[in-house]
Coordinates of C-alpha atoms in Angstrom, one line a residue:
M1 CA 0.0 0.0 0.0
Q2 CA 1.5 3.3 -1.1
A3 CA 2.0 5.9 1.7
N4 CA 0.1 9.1 1.6
P5 CA 2.5 11.8 0.2
Y6 CA 0.6 14.5 2.0
G7 CA 0.2 12.8 5.4
L8 CA 1.9 13.4 8.8
E9 CA 4.7 11.0 8.0
S10 CA 5.6 12.7 4.8
L11 CA 5.3 16.1 6.5
W12 CA 7.9 15.0 9.1
I13 CA 10.2 13.4 6.5
Q14 CA 10.1 16.2 4.0
G15 CA 9.9 19.0 6.5
D16 CA 12.8 21.3 7.3
L17 CA 14.1 22.4 10.7
I18 CA 11.4 24.9 11.4
T19 CA 8.6 22.5 10.4
K20 CA 10.0 19.8 12.6
G21 CA 10.6 22.3 15.4
V22 CA 7.0 23.6 15.4
T23 CA 5.6 20.0 15.2
T24 CA 7.8 19.0 18.2
I25 CA 6.7 22.0 20.2
L26 CA 3.0 21.2 19.5
V27 CA 3.5 17.6 20.5
V28 CA 5.2 18.6 23.8
M29 CA 2.5 21.1 24.6
S30 CA -0.2 18.5 23.9
I31 CA 1.5 15.9 26.2
A32 CA 1.9 18.5 28.9
S33 CA -1.7 19.7 28.7
W34 CA -3.2 16.1 28.7
Y35 CA -0.9 15.2 31.7
V36 CA -2.3 18.1 33.7
I37 CA -5.9 17.4 32.6
V38 CA -5.7 13.7 33.6
T39 CA -3.8 14.2 36.9
K40 CA -6.0 17.1 38.0
A41 CA -9.2 15.2 37.1
L42 CA -8.0 12.2 39.2
Q43 CA -7.1 14.6 42.1
L44 CA -10.5 16.3 42.0
L45 CA -12.2 12.9 41.8
S46 CA -10.5 11.8 45.1
Y47 CA -11.4 15.2 46.6
R48 CA -15.0 14.7 45.7
R49 CA -15.1 11.4 47.6
A50 CA -13.5 13.1 50.6
S51 CA -16.0 16.0 50.4
H52 CA -18.9 13.5 50.5
A53 CA -17.4 12.0 53.6
A54 CA -16.9 15.5 55.1
G55 CA -20.5 16.4 54.5
H56 CA -22.1 13.2 55.7
A57 CA -20.1 10.4 57.4
F58 CA -17.9 12.8 59.4
W59 CA -21.0 14.3 61.2
D60 CA -22.6 10.9 61.8
T61 CA -19.8 9.7 64.1
T62 CA -20.0 10.0 67.9
N63 CA -16.6 11.6 68.5
L64 CA -14.0 13.7 66.7
T65 CA -11.4 10.9 66.4
E66 CA -13.9 8.6 64.6
G67 CA -15.0 11.6 62.4
V68 CA -11.4 12.3 61.3
A69 CA -10.9 8.6 60.5
T70 CA -13.9 8.7 58.0
L71 CA -12.1 11.5 56.0
G72 CA -9.2 9.2 55.0
T73 CA -5.8 10.6 54.3
N74 CA -4.0 12.7 51.7
N75 CA -7.0 14.9 51.0
P76 CA -7.6 18.6 52.0
F77 CA -10.6 17.8 54.2
S78 CA -8.5 15.5 56.4
D79 CA -5.7 18.2 56.4
I80 CA -8.2 20.9 57.5
A81 CA -9.5 18.7 60.4
H82 CA -6.0 17.9 61.6
A83 CA -5.0 21.6 61.3
G84 CA -8.0 22.5 63.6
I85 CA -7.2 19.8 66.1
T86 CA -3.5 20.8 66.2
A87 CA -4.5 24.5 66.7
M88 CA -6.8 23.6 69.6
R89 CA -4.1 21.5 71.2
H90 CA -1.5 24.1 70.7
H91 CA -3.6 26.9 72.2
A92 CA -4.5 24.7 75.2
A93 CA -0.9 23.7 75.8
H94 CA 0.3 27.4 75.6
K95 CA -2.7 29.0 77.1
G96 CA -0.5 31.0 79.5
H97 CA 1.4 32.5 76.6
L98 CA -1.4 33.0 74.1
H99 CA -4.6 33.8 75.9
D100 CA -3.7 37.5 76.4
Q101 CA -2.7 38.0 72.8
L102 CA -5.1 35.8 70.7
L103 CA -8.5 34.3 71.4
V104 CA -8.9 30.6 70.7
S105 CA -11.5 31.4 68.0
D106 CA -9.1 33.6 66.1
W107 CA -6.3 31.1 66.5
V108 CA -8.4 28.3 65.1
T109 CA -9.7 30.5 62.3
M110 CA -6.2 31.4 61.1
S111 CA -5.1 27.7 61.2
L112 CA -8.1 26.6 59.2
R113 CA -7.7 29.4 56.8
Q114 CA -4.0 28.6 56.3
A115 CA -4.9 24.9 55.5
I116 CA -7.6 26.0 53.0
D117 CA -5.2 28.4 51.3
E118 CA -2.6 25.7 51.0
T119 CA -5.1 23.5 49.3
S120 CA -6.2 26.3 47.1
G121 CA -2.6 26.7 46.0
K122 CA -2.4 22.9 45.2
L123 CA -5.6 23.1 43.2
Q124 CA -4.1 25.9 41.1
A125 CA -0.9 24.0 40.4
G126 CA -0.7 23.2 36.7
M127 CA -3.5 25.5 35.6
A128 CA -1.0 28.0 34.2
V129 CA 0.2 25.2 31.8
L130 CA -3.3 24.8 30.4
A131 CA -3.9 28.5 30.1
S132 CA -0.5 28.9 28.3
V133 CA -1.1 26.0 25.9
G134 CA -4.7 27.1 25.1
S135 CA -3.6 30.7 24.3
T136 CA -0.4 30.0 22.5
A137 CA -0.9 26.7 20.6
P138 CA -2.9 28.3 17.8
F139 CA -0.2 30.8 17.2
V140 CA 2.5 28.2 17.2
G141 CA 0.4 26.3 14.6
L142 CA 0.0 29.6 12.7
L143 CA 3.8 29.9 12.5
G144 CA 3.9 26.5 10.7
T145 CA 1.0 27.6 8.5
V146 CA 2.8 30.7 7.4
W147 CA 6.0 28.7 6.8
G148 CA 4.1 26.2 4.6
I149 CA 2.5 29.0 2.6
Y150 CA 6.0 30.5 2.1
H151 CA 7.2 27.1 0.8
A152 CA 4.2 27.1 -1.7
L153 CA 5.1 30.6 -2.9
V154 CA 8.8 29.5 -3.3
S155 CA 7.7 26.5 -5.3
I156 CA 5.6 28.6 -7.6
G157 CA 8.4 31.1 -8.1
T158 CA 11.1 28.5 -8.9
S159 CA 8.9 26.5 -11.2
G160 CA 7.3 29.5 -12.9
Q161 CA 3.9 27.9 -12.9
A162 CA 1.2 27.3 -10.2
S163 CA 0.5 23.7 -10.9
I164 CA -1.2 21.6 -8.3
D165 CA 1.7 19.2 -7.9
K166 CA 4.0 22.1 -7.0
V167 CA 1.8 23.7 -4.3
A168 CA -0.1 20.7 -3.0
G169 CA 2.7 19.6 -0.6
P170 CA 3.4 23.0 1.0
V171 CA -0.2 24.0 1.2
G172 CA -1.0 20.6 2.8
E173 CA 1.8 21.2 5.2
A174 CA 0.3 24.6 6.1
L175 CA -3.2 23.1 6.7
I176 CA -1.8 20.3 8.8
M177 CA 0.0 22.8 11.0
T178 CA -3.2 24.8 11.5
A179 CA -5.1 21.6 12.4
L180 CA -2.3 20.6 14.9
G181 CA -2.4 24.0 16.6
L182 CA -6.2 23.7 17.0
A183 CA -6.0 20.1 18.1
V184 CA -3.6 21.1 20.9
A185 CA -5.4 24.3 22.0
I186 CA -9.0 23.1 22.1
P187 CA -8.6 20.3 24.7
A188 CA -6.4 22.6 26.8
T189 CA -9.0 25.3 26.8
F190 CA -11.9 23.0 27.6
G191 CA -9.9 21.3 30.2
Y192 CA -8.9 24.6 31.8
N193 CA -12.5 25.8 32.0
A194 CA -13.8 22.5 33.4
L195 CA -11.0 22.4 36.1
V196 CA -11.6 26.0 37.1
R197 CA -15.3 25.3 37.8
S198 CA -14.4 22.1 39.7
N199 CA -11.7 24.0 41.7
K200 CA -14.2 26.7 42.7
S201 CA -16.7 24.0 43.8
T202 CA -14.1 22.2 45.8
I203 CA -12.9 25.4 47.5
A204 CA -16.5 26.3 48.4
K205 CA -16.9 22.9 50.0
L206 CA -13.7 23.4 51.9
N207 CA -14.8 26.8 53.2
K208 CA -18.1 25.3 54.3
F209 CA -16.4 22.4 56.1
G210 CA -13.9 24.7 57.7
F211 CA -16.8 26.9 59.0
D212 CA -18.5 23.9 60.5
L213 CA -15.3 22.7 62.0
H214 CA -14.7 26.1 63.6
A215 CA -18.1 26.0 65.1
L216 CA -17.5 22.5 66.4
F217 CA -14.2 23.4 68.0
I218 CA -15.5 26.6 69.6
T219 CA -19.0 25.8 70.6
G220 CA -19.0 22.0 70.5
A221 CA -21.7 21.8 67.9
R222 CA -22.0 22.0 64.1
S223 CA -23.4 25.2 62.7
C224 CA -26.4 25.1 60.3
S225 CA -27.8 28.0 58.4
T226 CA -31.6 28.5 58.0
E227 CA -33.3 31.0 55.8
I228 CA -36.1 33.0 57.4
V229 CA -38.4 35.3 55.4
G230 CA -39.1 38.5 57.1
D231 CA -42.2 40.6 57.1
N232 CA -40.9 42.8 54.2
G233 CA -40.1 39.7 52.1
A234 CA -36.3 39.9 52.8
K235 CA -34.4 36.7 53.4
I236 CA -32.5 36.5 56.7
V237 CA -29.9 33.8 57.2
A238 CA -29.9 32.5 60.8
V239 CA -27.1 30.4 62.1
R240 CA -28.0 27.7 64.6
S241 CA -26.0 24.9 66.2
T242 CA -26.8 21.2 66.0

């Protein structure tokens, strides 16, 4: 079976240094973006399981030790719970040094906030790669497109005629470069948008869990919000403990 003279294999064999360089860059960008997409998706999937435990199983236990055990390990919800427990123990152990400077509520709040911020930083790791690939890959492909069109014009100029056999190869090279740039940029862009939405949802759940933990450590009960409609129709959010 005869190989396609205008396929990817022929493009690589017949291409010059710039063509091969552009193709290599696009392949590397594609591998990097897919690596980030897959690893972040698996990370968010494990966080989703942990968030379910933090919203249900944790609060169905009879004591804090059992509750922390339901969260598992190596997830932000477990890290936040341990951060709160450590903060409470540290404040109690150094009460004589800390009570005049910082209330236990403020100390726990800062510890929980620091744990949430660390998780937020981990969630953002790799997102810059997707943003960069999604915004630059089309232009990298465009460079290959312009170079292919240049080759087509050179072929026309050297041959003196614009026959199809003279321009088909370079024009095909240009179109392939355009397609490669889009094939790299589109998944990176969609992946970035999907991961941003998932990250926001995860951070919102972390903040909610941290707020409930703060109430548990300070008051001994989980806080729950209830909407009450006033006489003027306005909604008032009341916080109660359970």
